Coordinates of C-alpha atoms and ligand atoms in Angstrom, one line a residue:
M5 CA 7.7 16.6 4.8
K6 CA 9.5 15.0 1.9
K7 CA 7.4 12.5 0.0
E8 CA 8.4 9.7 -2.5
L9 CA 6.3 7.9 -5.0
L10 CA 5.8 4.2 -4.1
L11 CA 4.3 1.4 -6.2
T12 CA 2.1 -0.9 -4.2
N13 CA 1.3 -4.5 -4.8
D14 CA -2.0 -4.0 -6.7
G15 CA -0.2 -1.8 -9.2
S16 CA -1.5 1.5 -7.8
T17 CA 0.9 4.1 -6.4
T18 CA 0.9 5.9 -3.1
L19 CA 3.1 8.5 -1.3
H20 CA 5.8 7.4 1.1
L21 CA 7.2 9.6 3.9
P22 CA 10.8 8.5 4.4
K23 CA 11.2 10.5 7.7
W24 CA 8.4 8.5 9.3
N25 CA 8.7 5.3 7.2
E26 CA 4.9 5.7 6.7
Q27 CA 2.7 5.6 3.6
Y28 CA -0.6 7.2 2.7
H29 CA -1.9 3.8 1.9
S30 CA -1.1 0.1 2.4
K31 CA 2.0 -1.2 0.6
H32 CA -0.1 -4.3 -0.2
G33 CA -2.3 -2.2 -2.5
A34 CA -3.5 1.4 -2.2
I35 CA -6.7 1.0 -4.2
Q36 CA -7.4 -2.4 -2.8
E37 CA -7.2 -1.1 0.7
A38 CA -9.3 1.9 0.1
M39 CA -12.0 -0.1 -1.6
H40 CA -12.1 -2.7 1.2
V41 CA -12.0 -0.4 4.2
F42 CA -13.8 2.7 3.2
I43 CA -16.0 1.7 0.2
K44 CA -17.1 -1.8 1.0
H45 CA -17.3 -1.6 4.8
G46 CA -18.1 2.1 4.9
F47 CA -20.0 3.6 2.0
Q48 CA -21.6 0.4 0.6
Y49 CA -22.4 -0.9 4.1
F50 CA -24.1 2.3 5.1
Y51 CA -26.0 2.6 1.8
N52 CA -27.2 -1.0 1.9
K53 CA -28.3 -0.7 5.5
E54 CA -30.1 2.6 5.3
K55 CA -31.0 3.1 1.6
P56 CA -30.7 6.9 2.1
S57 CA -31.2 9.5 -0.6
T58 CA -28.2 11.5 0.6
I59 CA -25.1 10.4 2.4
S60 CA -22.9 12.9 4.2
V61 CA -19.3 11.7 4.5
L62 CA -16.6 13.2 6.6
E63 CA -13.1 12.1 5.8
I64 CA -10.4 12.6 8.4
G65 CA -7.3 13.0 6.2
F66 CA -8.2 13.9 2.7
G67 CA -4.6 13.4 1.5
T68 CA -4.4 12.2 -2.1
G69 CA -8.2 12.2 -2.5
L70 CA -8.3 8.5 -3.4
N71 CA -11.2 7.8 -1.0
A72 CA -13.2 10.8 -2.5
L73 CA -12.6 9.5 -6.0
L74 CA -13.7 6.0 -5.1
T75 CA -16.7 7.3 -3.3
Y76 CA -17.8 9.3 -6.3
L77 CA -17.2 6.4 -8.7
T78 CA -19.3 4.1 -6.4
A79 CA -22.1 6.6 -5.8
K80 CA -22.6 7.5 -9.5
E81 CA -23.6 3.9 -10.1
I82 CA -26.5 4.3 -7.7
S83 CA -29.4 6.2 -9.1
D84 CA -30.8 9.2 -7.2
L85 CA -28.1 9.1 -4.5
Q86 CA -26.6 12.5 -3.5
V87 CA -23.2 12.6 -1.7
D88 CA -22.1 15.5 0.4
Y89 CA -18.4 14.9 1.1
T90 CA -16.3 16.9 3.5
G91 CA -12.5 16.3 3.6
L92 CA -10.3 17.6 6.4
E93 CA -6.6 18.0 5.6
A94 CA -4.0 20.0 7.6
Y95 CA -1.2 19.5 5.0
P96 CA -2.6 19.4 1.5
V97 CA -0.7 17.4 -1.1
A98 CA 0.8 19.6 -3.8
I99 CA -0.9 19.3 -7.2
E100 CA 2.5 18.3 -8.7
E101 CA 2.6 15.3 -6.3
I102 CA -1.0 14.4 -7.1
E103 CA -0.1 14.3 -10.8
T104 CA 2.4 11.6 -10.2
L105 CA -0.2 9.2 -8.8
N106 CA -1.7 6.6 -11.2
F107 CA -5.2 6.1 -9.6
A108 CA -7.1 7.3 -12.7
E109 CA -5.1 5.0 -15.0
Q110 CA -5.5 2.0 -12.7
L111 CA -9.2 2.6 -12.3
A112 CA -9.5 3.3 -16.1
V113 CA -11.3 6.7 -15.6
D114 CA -10.7 10.0 -17.1
K115 CA -7.9 11.8 -15.2
T116 CA -9.7 15.1 -15.2
I117 CA -12.2 13.5 -12.8
Y118 CA -9.4 13.0 -10.2
T119 CA -7.8 16.4 -10.9
K120 CA -11.1 18.1 -10.4
L121 CA -11.2 16.9 -6.8
H122 CA -7.9 18.7 -6.2
T123 CA -8.4 21.9 -8.1
S124 CA -11.7 22.7 -6.4
A125 CA -11.7 25.5 -3.9
W126 CA -11.0 25.0 -0.2
E127 CA -13.4 26.0 2.6
K128 CA -16.4 26.1 0.2
K129 CA -19.0 23.5 -0.7
E130 CA -18.7 22.9 -4.4
V131 CA -20.7 20.9 -6.8
I132 CA -17.9 18.8 -8.4
F133 CA -20.0 16.4 -10.3
N134 CA -23.7 15.8 -10.7
K135 CA -25.0 14.7 -7.2
F136 CA -21.5 15.0 -5.7
N137 CA -20.7 18.0 -3.5
L138 CA -17.2 18.4 -2.0
K139 CA -16.1 20.7 0.8
K140 CA -12.4 20.5 1.6
R141 CA -11.2 22.1 4.8
N142 CA -7.6 23.0 5.4
I143 CA -7.7 22.5 9.2
H144 CA -6.3 20.2 11.9
F145 CA -8.8 17.5 12.9
E146 CA -8.5 18.8 16.5
E147 CA -10.1 22.1 15.5
F148 CA -13.1 20.5 13.7
T149 CA -16.6 20.8 15.1
G150 CA -19.5 19.4 13.1
L151 CA -22.1 18.3 15.6
G152 CA -24.5 15.6 14.3
N153 CA -23.9 16.4 10.6
F154 CA -22.5 13.2 9.2
N155 CA -23.7 9.7 8.3
L156 CA -20.3 8.2 7.7
I157 CA -16.8 8.9 8.8
Y158 CA -13.7 7.7 7.1
F159 CA -11.0 7.9 9.8
D160 CA -7.8 7.8 7.7
A161 CA -5.1 9.5 9.8
F162 CA -1.6 8.2 9.7
G163 CA -1.1 5.2 12.0
P164 CA -0.9 5.3 15.8
R165 CA 2.9 4.5 15.6
V166 CA 3.6 8.0 14.0
Q167 CA 0.7 10.1 15.2
P168 CA -0.4 8.6 18.5
E169 CA -2.2 11.9 19.5
L170 CA -4.8 11.4 16.7
W171 CA -5.9 8.0 18.1
K172 CA -6.9 9.2 21.6
E173 CA -10.2 9.8 23.3
P174 CA -10.7 13.5 22.5
I175 CA -10.6 12.8 18.7
F176 CA -13.0 9.9 18.9
E177 CA -15.3 12.0 21.1
Q178 CA -15.3 14.7 18.4
M179 CA -16.1 12.1 15.7
F180 CA -18.8 10.5 17.8
A181 CA -20.4 13.9 18.2
A182 CA -20.1 14.6 14.5
L183 CA -22.2 11.6 13.6
K184 CA -25.9 11.5 13.1
P185 CA -27.9 8.8 14.8
N186 CA -27.1 5.4 13.2
G187 CA -23.9 6.9 11.8
V188 CA -20.9 4.7 11.0
L189 CA -17.2 5.2 11.4
V190 CA -14.7 3.0 9.6
T191 CA -10.9 2.8 10.0
Y192 CA -8.1 0.5 8.9
S193 CA -6.7 0.2 12.4
A194 CA -7.8 -2.7 14.7
K195 CA -5.6 -1.8 17.7
G196 CA -7.0 -3.0 21.0
E197 CA -6.5 0.4 22.6
V198 CA -8.5 2.2 19.8
R199 CA -11.3 -0.4 20.1
R200 CA -11.5 0.2 23.9
I201 CA -11.6 4.0 23.5
M202 CA -14.4 3.7 20.9
Q203 CA -16.4 1.4 23.1
K204 CA -15.9 3.7 26.1
I205 CA -17.3 6.6 24.1
G206 CA -20.4 4.8 23.0
F207 CA -19.6 3.3 19.6
T208 CA -20.7 -0.3 18.9
V209 CA -17.5 -1.7 17.6
E210 CA -17.1 -4.5 15.2
R211 CA -13.8 -6.2 14.1
L212 CA -14.0 -7.1 10.5
P213 CA -11.5 -8.9 8.2
G214 CA -8.9 -6.3 7.0
P215 CA -7.6 -5.8 3.5
P216 CA -4.7 -8.0 2.2
G217 CA -1.8 -7.6 4.6
K218 CA -3.9 -6.7 7.5
R219 CA -5.8 -9.2 9.7
E220 CA -8.5 -6.9 11.0
M221 CA -10.1 -3.4 10.8
L222 CA -12.8 -1.6 12.8
Ligands
SAM25 C1 -3.0 8.1 5.8 S1 -2.9 9.7 5.1 C2 -4.4 10.0 4.2 C3 -4.9 9.2 3.3 C4 -6.0 9.8 2.4 N1 -7.2 9.5 3.0 C5 -5.7 9.3 1.1 O1 -6.5 8.5 0.5 O2 -4.7 9.8 0.5 C6 -3.3 10.8 6.5 C7 -3.6 12.2 6.1 O3 -3.9 12.9 7.3 C8 -3.3 14.2 7.2 N2 -3.1 14.7 8.6 C9 -2.1 14.3 9.5 N3 -2.3 15.0 10.7 C10 -3.4 15.8 10.5 C11 -4.1 16.7 11.4 N4 -3.7 16.8 12.7 N5 -5.2 17.3 10.9 C12 -5.6 17.1 9.6 N6 -4.9 16.3 8.8 C13 -3.9 15.6 9.2 C14 -2.0 13.9 6.5 O4 -1.5 15.1 5.9 C15 -2.5 12.9 5.5 O5 -2.9 13.5 4.3

């Protein structure tokens, strides 16, 4: 699908899909949204609650790799923390498109760190940085089975407006099964229907303040 570069309100860029009028991140701020939803309420919340020595993260929708980059940058400030990061992606973003994004510049980090996440092999667990392993899988979420392997899930599919099939019970059942005991799933959506599905499956659901431009998240 055709993608266009979009400048979001916090100065970071994202990719826009004209056909669906949908973005990879919030127009109000790509980095701001990812930091709020996935890092603050996901990664940091889980770390502060459990103080683990290893966190295994499953990302549903690896896309531009922004969440992986922010997770690495956050984790490296915590001594003795190992991260095993698995990213699922059915439609990998081309490296030429990745190169147009300004995340490294906005975060004031060496661009090779970001590029490394994208040039690493698929289907193979790779040590990308010290204490940060990455396994990217080029599959549809629907095909994934990973029983009880993960502490934390970043559910970052395109919204229910454009991909309603990904916000239904079978997907949340798969994700529930993929979590270890006390595991946490975070997502930017706060739709009532999504909340009810999650509760039905067995998640304890909390509505939290969303990032700028969004009242709530789950
Ligand atoms: C909201 S975007 C991802 C954002 C990503 N986390 C990032 O920071 O760039 C959703 C991602 O899910 C991927 N996707 C859509 N449908 C999928 C499916 N059925 N299986 C796997 N990936 C899918 C898209 O290609 C896209 O990269």
